[in-house]
């Protein structure tokens, strides 16, 4: 431009104008690229989304025709806001209602559980077992908890309904095991071991007995008496299990461990633990 003989101020003005136009051109190109990316992303969203309203169907049709402004107009923010506020309000009412219903069902679960346990004591009733069974099921239907599940599982075990008992023991294990205190975890594993022992599933029973022994390590130190009691039971059961499998050496070792635990308990309270010691000695 200087060669054209233009005054210096014109050269400066032209250079500034060219720089501005270049920046504008770059800006437009960036906007065009971003627009294309946004349209592609929108198309992908439409393809992946379940189109489950008339408004969305219309918007998609207009978009596919390239009528983006009309598609935007169909999705009227004011109308959508009114519908959204209505639905959120309705959801809140339903949630409050659900909380109230859950609370009432919890009370009913307690009532049915007590009904079942009271009925368990009334052996003179006609259809005693069926009635107890029904009341436990009603309690669980209202709200399943550790208390009604374990009570029902133990009742079924006592009635020699081993498959049904195992089902509820396993349900407790799946739904509640992690949050149970140590003594309930041990009791649960011991119960499963007893079921599989009764069913002749010795390998599984042995695993669960050993798992219950391992779980004793989670007991607080002040519960040493309870640990000894559980240990005596589990080792005694293992002794019986090994004997049934003709593993006589392992059976003897487990019975000796049970005796050791019981001997410790007898030193604390001879009257309370004397019969258990005698039974283990007999085994």
PDB file of C-alpha atoms in Angstrom:
ATOM      1  CA  UNK A   1       0.000   0.000   0.000  1.00  0.00           C
ATOM      2  CA  UNK A   2       2.908   2.292   0.673  1.00  0.00           C
ATOM      3  CA  UNK A   3       4.002   1.728  -2.954  1.00  0.00           C
ATOM      4  CA  UNK A   4       0.606   3.053  -4.132  1.00  0.00           C
ATOM      5  CA  UNK A   5       1.604   6.442  -2.769  1.00  0.00           C
ATOM      6  CA  UNK A   6      -1.126   6.489  -0.113  1.00  0.00           C
ATOM      7  CA  UNK A   7      -0.534   8.690   2.893  1.00  0.00           C
ATOM      8  CA  UNK A   8       0.743   6.848   5.960  1.00  0.00           C
ATOM      9  CA  UNK A   9      -2.496   7.402   7.913  1.00  0.00           C
ATOM     10  CA  UNK A  10      -4.504   5.659   5.155  1.00  0.00           C
ATOM     11  CA  UNK A  11      -2.098   2.762   5.178  1.00  0.00           C
ATOM     12  CA  UNK A  12      -2.525   2.438   8.946  1.00  0.00           C
ATOM     13  CA  UNK A  13      -6.332   2.626   8.691  1.00  0.00           C
ATOM     14  CA  UNK A  14      -6.446  -0.026   5.915  1.00  0.00           C
ATOM     15  CA  UNK A  15      -4.186  -2.363   7.870  1.00  0.00           C
ATOM     16  CA  UNK A  16      -6.428  -2.058  10.931  1.00  0.00           C
ATOM     17  CA  UNK A  17      -9.539  -2.680   8.819  1.00  0.00           C
ATOM     18  CA  UNK A  18      -8.031  -5.790   7.214  1.00  0.00           C
ATOM     19  CA  UNK A  19      -7.084  -7.134  10.622  1.00  0.00           C
ATOM     20  CA  UNK A  20     -10.672  -6.565  11.842  1.00  0.00           C
ATOM     21  CA  UNK A  21     -12.133  -8.322   8.787  1.00  0.00           C
ATOM     22  CA  UNK A  22      -9.762 -11.278   9.256  1.00  0.00           C
ATOM     23  CA  UNK A  23     -10.794 -11.603  12.870  1.00  0.00           C
ATOM     24  CA  UNK A  24     -14.464 -11.458  11.852  1.00  0.00           C
ATOM     25  CA  UNK A  25     -13.892 -14.116   9.180  1.00  0.00           C
ATOM     26  CA  UNK A  26     -12.140 -16.382  11.695  1.00  0.00           C
ATOM     27  CA  UNK A  27     -14.961 -15.829  14.158  1.00  0.00           C
ATOM     28  CA  UNK A  28     -17.602 -16.732  11.564  1.00  0.00           C
ATOM     29  CA  UNK A  29     -15.715 -19.891  10.621  1.00  0.00           C
ATOM     30  CA  UNK A  30     -15.531 -20.908  14.289  1.00  0.00           C
ATOM     31  CA  UNK A  31     -19.255 -20.252  14.717  1.00  0.00           C
ATOM     32  CA  UNK A  32     -20.053 -22.302  11.622  1.00  0.00           C
ATOM     33  CA  UNK A  33     -17.971 -25.221  12.908  1.00  0.00           C
ATOM     34  CA  UNK A  34     -19.563 -25.035  16.352  1.00  0.00           C
ATOM     35  CA  UNK A  35     -23.029 -24.880  14.756  1.00  0.00           C
ATOM     36  CA  UNK A  36     -22.321 -28.019  12.714  1.00  0.00           C
ATOM     37  CA  UNK A  37     -21.016 -29.816  15.811  1.00  0.00           C
ATOM     38  CA  UNK A  38     -24.096 -28.815  17.815  1.00  0.00           C
ATOM     39  CA  UNK A  39     -26.464 -29.977  15.040  1.00  0.00           C
ATOM     40  CA  UNK A  40     -24.687 -33.345  14.820  1.00  0.00           C
ATOM     41  CA  UNK A  41     -24.834 -33.719  18.582  1.00  0.00           C
ATOM     42  CA  UNK A  42     -28.542 -32.872  18.550  1.00  0.00           C
ATOM     43  CA  UNK A  43     -29.180 -35.433  15.804  1.00  0.00           C
ATOM     44  CA  UNK A  44     -27.364 -38.063  17.864  1.00  0.00           C
ATOM     45  CA  UNK A  45     -29.445 -37.212  20.928  1.00  0.00           C
ATOM     46  CA  UNK A  46     -32.661 -37.587  18.923  1.00  0.00           C
ATOM     47  CA  UNK A  47     -31.487 -40.968  17.577  1.00  0.00           C
ATOM     48  CA  UNK A  48     -30.560 -42.298  21.006  1.00  0.00           C
ATOM     49  CA  UNK A  49     -33.569 -40.939  22.864  1.00  0.00           C
ATOM     50  CA  UNK A  50     -36.909 -42.657  23.246  1.00  0.00           C
ATOM     51  CA  UNK A  51     -39.328 -40.230  21.583  1.00  0.00           C
ATOM     52  CA  UNK A  52     -42.250 -40.666  23.954  1.00  0.00           C
ATOM     53  CA  UNK A  53     -44.281 -37.463  23.623  1.00  0.00           C
ATOM     54  CA  UNK A  54     -46.166 -35.775  20.774  1.00  0.00           C
ATOM     55  CA  UNK A  55     -44.181 -32.593  21.348  1.00  0.00           C
ATOM     56  CA  UNK A  56     -40.881 -34.437  20.882  1.00  0.00           C
ATOM     57  CA  UNK A  57     -42.145 -36.257  17.789  1.00  0.00           C
ATOM     58  CA  UNK A  58     -43.126 -32.943  16.177  1.00  0.00           C
ATOM     59  CA  UNK A  59     -39.824 -31.299  17.142  1.00  0.00           C
ATOM     60  CA  UNK A  60     -37.841 -34.190  15.687  1.00  0.00           C
ATOM     61  CA  UNK A  61     -39.808 -34.099  12.414  1.00  0.00           C
ATOM     62  CA  UNK A  62     -39.194 -30.341  12.043  1.00  0.00           C
ATOM     63  CA  UNK A  63     -35.519 -30.760  12.903  1.00  0.00           C
ATOM     64  CA  UNK A  64     -35.072 -33.456  10.273  1.00  0.00           C
ATOM     65  CA  UNK A  65     -36.605 -31.038   7.753  1.00  0.00           C
ATOM     66  CA  UNK A  66     -34.012 -28.450   8.717  1.00  0.00           C
ATOM     67  CA  UNK A  67     -36.611 -26.251  10.443  1.00  0.00           C
ATOM     68  CA  UNK A  68     -34.682 -25.759  13.661  1.00  0.00           C
ATOM     69  CA  UNK A  69     -36.422 -22.508  14.618  1.00  0.00           C
ATOM     70  CA  UNK A  70     -39.851 -24.136  14.316  1.00  0.00           C
ATOM     71  CA  UNK A  71     -38.621 -27.159  16.260  1.00  0.00           C
ATOM     72  CA  UNK A  72     -37.512 -24.793  19.003  1.00  0.00           C
ATOM     73  CA  UNK A  73     -40.895 -23.051  18.985  1.00  0.00           C
ATOM     74  CA  UNK A  74     -42.717 -26.372  19.445  1.00  0.00           C
ATOM     75  CA  UNK A  75     -40.758 -26.892  22.675  1.00  0.00           C
ATOM     76  CA  UNK A  76     -42.496 -23.934  24.274  1.00  0.00           C
ATOM     77  CA  UNK A  77     -40.748 -23.166  27.552  1.00  0.00           C
ATOM     78  CA  UNK A  78     -43.819 -21.589  29.209  1.00  0.00           C
ATOM     79  CA  UNK A  79     -46.048 -24.594  28.506  1.00  0.00           C
ATOM     80  CA  UNK A  80     -43.343 -27.029  29.529  1.00  0.00           C
ATOM     81  CA  UNK A  81     -42.695 -25.107  32.755  1.00  0.00           C
ATOM     82  CA  UNK A  82     -46.369 -25.281  33.773  1.00  0.00           C
ATOM     83  CA  UNK A  83     -46.477 -29.028  33.116  1.00  0.00           C
ATOM     84  CA  UNK A  84     -43.193 -29.571  34.937  1.00  0.00           C
ATOM     85  CA  UNK A  85     -44.297 -27.673  38.035  1.00  0.00           C
ATOM     86  CA  UNK A  86     -47.548 -29.658  38.127  1.00  0.00           C
ATOM     87  CA  UNK A  87     -45.713 -32.992  37.869  1.00  0.00           C
ATOM     88  CA  UNK A  88     -43.086 -32.069  40.480  1.00  0.00           C
ATOM     89  CA  UNK A  89     -45.849 -31.019  42.859  1.00  0.00           C
ATOM     90  CA  UNK A  90     -47.708 -34.274  42.219  1.00  0.00           C
ATOM     91  CA  UNK A  91     -44.531 -36.291  42.805  1.00  0.00           C
ATOM     92  CA  UNK A  92     -43.960 -34.529  46.117  1.00  0.00           C
ATOM     93  CA  UNK A  93     -47.523 -35.372  47.227  1.00  0.00           C
ATOM     94  CA  UNK A  94     -47.061 -39.004  46.206  1.00  0.00           C
ATOM     95  CA  UNK A  95     -43.724 -39.218  48.023  1.00  0.00           C
ATOM     96  CA  UNK A  96     -45.292 -37.875  51.206  1.00  0.00           C
ATOM     97  CA  UNK A  97     -48.096 -40.375  50.805  1.00  0.00           C
ATOM     98  CA  UNK A  98     -45.579 -43.178  50.196  1.00  0.00           C
ATOM     99  CA  UNK A  99     -43.718 -42.306  53.397  1.00  0.00           C
ATOM    100  CA  UNK A 100     -46.981 -42.490  55.344  1.00  0.00           C
ATOM    101  CA  UNK A 101     -47.909 -45.816  53.733  1.00  0.00           C
ATOM    102  CA  UNK A 102     -44.456 -47.281  54.428  1.00  0.00           C
ATOM    103  CA  UNK A 103     -44.733 -46.227  58.056  1.00  0.00           C
ATOM    104  CA  UNK A 104     -48.149 -47.874  58.421  1.00  0.00           C
ATOM    105  CA  UNK A 105     -46.919 -51.032  56.705  1.00  0.00           C
ATOM    106  CA  UNK A 106     -43.996 -51.165  59.146  1.00  0.00           C
ATOM    107  CA  UNK A 107     -46.486 -51.140  62.015  1.00  0.00           C
ATOM    108  CA  UNK A 108     -48.510 -53.884  60.327  1.00  0.00           C
ATOM    109  CA  UNK A 109     -45.355 -55.956  59.799  1.00  0.00           C
ATOM    110  CA  UNK A 110     -44.707 -55.760  63.551  1.00  0.00           C
ATOM    111  CA  UNK A 111     -48.293 -56.750  64.345  1.00  0.00           C
ATOM    112  CA  UNK A 112     -48.219 -59.795  62.033  1.00  0.00           C
ATOM    113  CA  UNK A 113     -44.820 -60.827  63.439  1.00  0.00           C
ATOM    114  CA  UNK A 114     -46.120 -60.742  67.006  1.00  0.00           C
ATOM    115  CA  UNK A 115     -49.259 -62.580  65.860  1.00  0.00           C
ATOM    116  CA  UNK A 116     -47.098 -65.305  64.323  1.00  0.00           C
ATOM    117  CA  UNK A 117     -44.934 -65.630  67.431  1.00  0.00           C
ATOM    118  CA  UNK A 118     -47.935 -65.752  69.758  1.00  0.00           C
ATOM    119  CA  UNK A 119     -49.580 -68.372  67.564  1.00  0.00           C
ATOM    120  CA  UNK A 120     -46.357 -70.437  67.672  1.00  0.00           C
ATOM    121  CA  UNK A 121     -46.994 -70.937  71.404  1.00  0.00           C
ATOM    122  CA  UNK A 122     -50.567 -72.184  70.866  1.00  0.00           C
ATOM    123  CA  UNK A 123     -49.976 -75.791  69.859  1.00  0.00           C
ATOM    124  CA  UNK A 124     -53.578 -76.720  70.561  1.00  0.00           C
ATOM    125  CA  UNK A 125     -54.895 -74.686  67.612  1.00  0.00           C
ATOM    126  CA  UNK A 126     -56.252 -76.436  64.541  1.00  0.00           C
ATOM    127  CA  UNK A 127     -54.044 -75.805  61.477  1.00  0.00           C
ATOM    128  CA  UNK A 128     -51.377 -74.464  63.848  1.00  0.00           C
ATOM    129  CA  UNK A 129     -48.469 -74.730  61.399  1.00  0.00           C
ATOM    130  CA  UNK A 130     -50.381 -73.268  58.462  1.00  0.00           C
ATOM    131  CA  UNK A 131     -51.537 -70.338  60.582  1.00  0.00           C
ATOM    132  CA  UNK A 132     -48.038 -69.514  61.802  1.00  0.00           C
ATOM    133  CA  UNK A 133     -46.730 -69.837  58.246  1.00  0.00           C
ATOM    134  CA  UNK A 134     -49.415 -67.450  56.947  1.00  0.00           C
ATOM    135  CA  UNK A 135     -48.833 -64.832  59.659  1.00  0.00           C
ATOM    136  CA  UNK A 136     -45.076 -64.749  59.023  1.00  0.00           C
ATOM    137  CA  UNK A 137     -45.685 -64.323  55.304  1.00  0.00           C
ATOM    138  CA  UNK A 138     -48.059 -61.424  55.930  1.00  0.00           C
ATOM    139  CA  UNK A 139     -45.454 -59.709  58.097  1.00  0.00           C
ATOM    140  CA  UNK A 140     -42.813 -60.085  55.387  1.00  0.00           C
ATOM    141  CA  UNK A 141     -45.227 -58.884  52.699  1.00  0.00           C
ATOM    142  CA  UNK A 142     -45.818 -55.674  54.686  1.00  0.00           C
ATOM    143  CA  UNK A 143     -42.126 -55.001  55.224  1.00  0.00           C
ATOM    144  CA  UNK A 144     -39.299 -57.517  55.145  1.00  0.00           C
ATOM    145  CA  UNK A 145     -36.839 -57.085  58.011  1.00  0.00           C
ATOM    146  CA  UNK A 146     -34.134 -59.142  59.655  1.00  0.00           C
ATOM    147  CA  UNK A 147     -36.488 -59.910  62.545  1.00  0.00           C
ATOM    148  CA  UNK A 148     -39.378 -61.406  60.570  1.00  0.00           C
ATOM    149  CA  UNK A 149     -37.119 -63.116  58.011  1.00  0.00           C
ATOM    150  CA  UNK A 150     -34.937 -64.866  60.606  1.00  0.00           C
ATOM    151  CA  UNK A 151     -37.946 -65.826  62.738  1.00  0.00           C
ATOM    152  CA  UNK A 152     -39.656 -67.379  59.725  1.00  0.00           C
ATOM    153  CA  UNK A 153     -36.451 -69.108  58.564  1.00  0.00           C
ATOM    154  CA  UNK A 154     -35.951 -70.716  61.984  1.00  0.00           C
ATOM    155  CA  UNK A 155     -39.608 -71.784  62.159  1.00  0.00           C
ATOM    156  CA  UNK A 156     -39.317 -73.447  58.745  1.00  0.00           C
ATOM    157  CA  UNK A 157     -36.111 -75.190  59.867  1.00  0.00           C
ATOM    158  CA  UNK A 158     -37.849 -76.534  62.962  1.00  0.00           C
ATOM    159  CA  UNK A 159     -40.649 -77.820  60.692  1.00  0.00           C
ATOM    160  CA  UNK A 160     -38.009 -79.604  58.549  1.00  0.00           C
ATOM    161  CA  UNK A 161     -38.866 -77.443  55.546  1.00  0.00           C
ATOM    162  CA  UNK A 162     -35.202 -77.134  54.704  1.00  0.00           C
ATOM    163  CA  UNK A 163     -35.434 -75.706  51.184  1.00  0.00           C
ATOM    164  CA  UNK A 164     -37.807 -72.955  52.281  1.00  0.00           C
ATOM    165  CA  UNK A 165     -35.704 -72.227  55.346  1.00  0.00           C
ATOM    166  CA  UNK A 166     -32.578 -71.993  53.200  1.00  0.00           C
ATOM    167  CA  UNK A 167     -34.351 -69.542  50.880  1.00  0.00           C
ATOM    168  CA  UNK A 168     -35.035 -67.107  53.742  1.00  0.00           C
ATOM    169  CA  UNK A 169     -31.592 -67.541  55.302  1.00  0.00           C
ATOM    170  CA  UNK A 170     -30.049 -66.687  51.935  1.00  0.00           C
ATOM    171  CA  UNK A 171     -32.383 -63.720  51.539  1.00  0.00           C
ATOM    172  CA  UNK A 172     -31.120 -62.332  54.834  1.00  0.00           C
ATOM    173  CA  UNK A 173     -27.556 -62.946  53.701  1.00  0.00           C
ATOM    174  CA  UNK A 174     -28.152 -61.033  50.466  1.00  0.00           C
ATOM    175  CA  UNK A 175     -30.159 -58.129  51.900  1.00  0.00           C
ATOM    176  CA  UNK A 176     -28.887 -57.611  55.457  1.00  0.00           C
ATOM    177  CA  UNK A 177     -25.607 -59.466  56.064  1.00  0.00           C
ATOM    178  CA  UNK A 178     -23.220 -56.503  55.680  1.00  0.00           C
ATOM    179  CA  UNK A 179     -25.076 -54.406  58.266  1.00  0.00           C
ATOM    180  CA  UNK A 180     -25.614 -57.157  60.836  1.00  0.00           C
ATOM    181  CA  UNK A 181     -23.695 -57.168  64.118  1.00  0.00           C
ATOM    182  CA  UNK A 182     -21.117 -59.935  64.524  1.00  0.00           C
ATOM    183  CA  UNK A 183     -23.270 -62.327  66.578  1.00  0.00           C
ATOM    184  CA  UNK A 184     -26.071 -62.241  64.011  1.00  0.00           C
ATOM    185  CA  UNK A 185     -23.645 -62.888  61.144  1.00  0.00           C
ATOM    186  CA  UNK A 186     -22.263 -65.889  63.009  1.00  0.00           C
ATOM    187  CA  UNK A 187     -25.760 -67.154  63.788  1.00  0.00           C
ATOM    188  CA  UNK A 188     -26.785 -66.786  60.149  1.00  0.00           C
ATOM    189  CA  UNK A 189     -23.777 -68.704  58.811  1.00  0.00           C
ATOM    190  CA  UNK A 190     -24.229 -71.353  61.485  1.00  0.00           C
ATOM    191  CA  UNK A 191     -27.890 -71.723  60.480  1.00  0.00           C
ATOM    192  CA  UNK A 192     -26.977 -72.188  56.819  1.00  0.00           C
ATOM    193  CA  UNK A 193     -24.321 -74.717  57.821  1.00  0.00           C
ATOM    194  CA  UNK A 194     -26.911 -76.674  59.807  1.00  0.00           C
ATOM    195  CA  UNK A 195     -29.353 -76.662  56.876  1.00  0.00           C
ATOM    196  CA  UNK A 196     -26.797 -77.981  54.420  1.00  0.00           C
ATOM    197  CA  UNK A 197     -25.635 -80.523  57.001  1.00  0.00           C
ATOM    198  CA  UNK A 198     -29.204 -81.795  57.305  1.00  0.00           C
ATOM    199  CA  UNK A 199     -29.539 -81.906  53.508  1.00  0.00           C
ATOM    200  CA  UNK A 200     -26.354 -83.961  53.193  1.00  0.00           C
ATOM    201  CA  UNK A 201     -24.525 -81.136  51.420  1.00  0.00           C
ATOM    202  CA  UNK A 202     -21.443 -81.660  53.561  1.00  0.00           C
ATOM    203  CA  UNK A 203     -18.883 -79.625  51.620  1.00  0.00           C
ATOM    204  CA  UNK A 204     -21.080 -76.539  51.632  1.00  0.00           C
ATOM    205  CA  UNK A 205     -21.899 -77.055  55.291  1.00  0.00           C
ATOM    206  CA  UNK A 206     -18.205 -77.299  56.181  1.00  0.00           C
ATOM    207  CA  UNK A 207     -17.456 -74.030  54.355  1.00  0.00           C
ATOM    208  CA  UNK A 208     -20.223 -72.202  56.234  1.00  0.00           C
ATOM    209  CA  UNK A 209     -19.151 -73.587  59.608  1.00  0.00           C
ATOM    210  CA  UNK A 210     -15.615 -72.337  58.965  1.00  0.00           C
ATOM    211  CA  UNK A 211     -16.979 -68.973  57.796  1.00  0.00           C
ATOM    212  CA  UNK A 212     -18.875 -68.682  61.082  1.00  0.00           C
ATOM    213  CA  UNK A 213     -15.663 -69.458  63.010  1.00  0.00           C
ATOM    214  CA  UNK A 214     -13.872 -66.714  61.074  1.00  0.00           C
ATOM    215  CA  UNK A 215     -16.696 -64.280  61.809  1.00  0.00           C
ATOM    216  CA  UNK A 216     -16.095 -64.809  65.553  1.00  0.00           C
ATOM    217  CA  UNK A 217     -13.016 -62.620  65.143  1.00  0.00           C
ATOM    218  CA  UNK A 218     -15.317 -59.608  64.666  1.00  0.00           C
ATOM    219  CA  UNK A 219     -16.771 -59.896  68.176  1.00  0.00           C
ATOM    220  CA  UNK A 220     -15.883 -57.180  70.701  1.00  0.00           C
ATOM    221  CA  UNK A 221     -13.343 -58.300  73.304  1.00  0.00           C
ATOM    222  CA  UNK A 222     -15.902 -57.969  76.095  1.00  0.00           C
ATOM    223  CA  UNK A 223     -18.024 -60.694  74.427  1.00  0.00           C
ATOM    224  CA  UNK A 224     -15.458 -63.436  75.029  1.00  0.00           C
ATOM    225  CA  UNK A 225     -18.034 -65.639  76.788  1.00  0.00           C
ATOM    226  CA  UNK A 226     -20.353 -65.494  73.786  1.00  0.00           C
ATOM    227  CA  UNK A 227     -17.408 -66.259  71.486  1.00  0.00           C
ATOM    228  CA  UNK A 228     -16.579 -69.381  73.527  1.00  0.00           C
ATOM    229  CA  UNK A 229     -20.218 -70.478  73.430  1.00  0.00           C
ATOM    230  CA  UNK A 230     -20.485 -70.118  69.649  1.00  0.00           C
ATOM    231  CA  UNK A 231     -17.112 -71.789  69.196  1.00  0.00           C
ATOM    232  CA  UNK A 232     -18.194 -74.777  71.255  1.00  0.00           C
ATOM    233  CA  UNK A 233     -21.342 -75.186  69.136  1.00  0.00           C
ATOM    234  CA  UNK A 234     -19.630 -74.742  65.762  1.00  0.00           C
ATOM    235  CA  UNK A 235     -16.728 -77.078  66.585  1.00  0.00           C
ATOM    236  CA  UNK A 236     -19.166 -79.673  67.938  1.00  0.00           C
ATOM    237  CA  UNK A 237     -21.204 -79.462  64.717  1.00  0.00           C
ATOM    238  CA  UNK A 238     -18.013 -79.815  62.679  1.00  0.00           C
ATOM    239  CA  UNK A 239     -17.119 -82.881  64.738  1.00  0.00           C
ATOM    240  CA  UNK A 240     -20.476 -84.484  63.933  1.00  0.00           C
ATOM    241  CA  UNK A 241     -20.132 -83.487  60.270  1.00  0.00           C
ATOM    242  CA  UNK A 242     -16.646 -85.005  59.954  1.00  0.00           C
ATOM    243  CA  UNK A 243     -17.802 -88.179  61.694  1.00  0.00           C
ATOM    244  CA  UNK A 244     -20.618 -88.560  59.144  1.00  0.00           C
ATOM    245  CA  UNK A 245     -17.942 -88.320  56.438  1.00  0.00           C
ATOM    246  CA  UNK A 246     -15.727 -90.838  58.276  1.00  0.00           C
ATOM    247  CA  UNK A 247     -13.069 -88.209  58.818  1.00  0.00           C
ATOM    248  CA  UNK A 248     -12.455 -89.474  62.313  1.00  0.00           C
ATOM    249  CA  UNK A 249      -9.248 -87.588  63.078  1.00  0.00           C
ATOM    250  CA  UNK A 250     -10.776 -84.262  62.020  1.00  0.00           C
ATOM    251  CA  UNK A 251     -13.895 -85.138  64.008  1.00  0.00           C
ATOM    252  CA  UNK A 252     -11.857 -85.785  67.148  1.00  0.00           C
ATOM    253  CA  UNK A 253      -9.927 -82.531  66.741  1.00  0.00           C
ATOM    254  CA  UNK A 254     -13.132 -80.486  66.409  1.00  0.00           C
ATOM    255  CA  UNK A 255     -14.718 -82.161  69.438  1.00  0.00           C
ATOM    256  CA  UNK A 256     -11.582 -81.437  71.480  1.00  0.00           C
ATOM    257  CA  UNK A 257     -11.766 -77.768  70.475  1.00  0.00           C
ATOM    258  CA  UNK A 258     -15.422 -77.732  71.500  1.00  0.00           C
ATOM    259  CA  UNK A 259     -14.497 -79.309  74.855  1.00  0.00           C
ATOM    260  CA  UNK A 260     -11.791 -76.733  75.376  1.00  0.00           C
ATOM    261  CA  UNK A 261     -14.254 -73.883  74.819  1.00  0.00           C
ATOM    262  CA  UNK A 262     -16.852 -75.486  77.091  1.00  0.00           C
ATOM    263  CA  UNK A 263     -14.293 -76.158  79.803  1.00  0.00           C
ATOM    264  CA  UNK A 264     -13.529 -72.437  79.846  1.00  0.00           C
ATOM    265  CA  UNK A 265     -17.246 -71.673  80.176  1.00  0.00           C
ATOM    266  CA  UNK A 266     -17.733 -74.239  82.960  1.00  0.00           C
ATOM    267  CA  UNK A 267     -15.084 -72.498  85.044  1.00  0.00           C
ATOM    268  CA  UNK A 268     -17.215 -69.359  84.786  1.00  0.00           C
ATOM    269  CA  UNK A 269     -20.610 -70.996  85.441  1.00  0.00           C
ATOM    270  CA  UNK A 270     -20.611 -74.755  86.022  1.00  0.00           C
ATOM    271  CA  UNK A 271     -24.400 -75.056  86.388  1.00  0.00           C
ATOM    272  CA  UNK A 272     -25.195 -73.294  83.136  1.00  0.00           C
ATOM    273  CA  UNK A 273     -22.711 -75.160  80.913  1.00  0.00           C
ATOM    274  CA  UNK A 274     -22.559 -78.586  82.585  1.00  0.00           C
ATOM    275  CA  UNK A 275     -25.121 -80.246  80.282  1.00  0.00           C
ATOM    276  CA  UNK A 276     -23.428 -78.930  77.129  1.00  0.00           C
ATOM    277  CA  UNK A 277     -20.109 -80.290  78.357  1.00  0.00           C
ATOM    278  CA  UNK A 278     -21.673 -83.691  79.011  1.00  0.00           C
ATOM    279  CA  UNK A 279     -23.235 -83.790  75.545  1.00  0.00           C
ATOM    280  CA  UNK A 280     -19.920 -82.975  73.879  1.00  0.00           C
ATOM    281  CA  UNK A 281     -18.109 -85.607  75.919  1.00  0.00           C
ATOM    282  CA  UNK A 282     -20.725 -88.108  74.793  1.00  0.00           C
ATOM    283  CA  UNK A 283     -20.005 -87.244  71.127  1.00  0.00           C
TER     284      UNK A 283
END
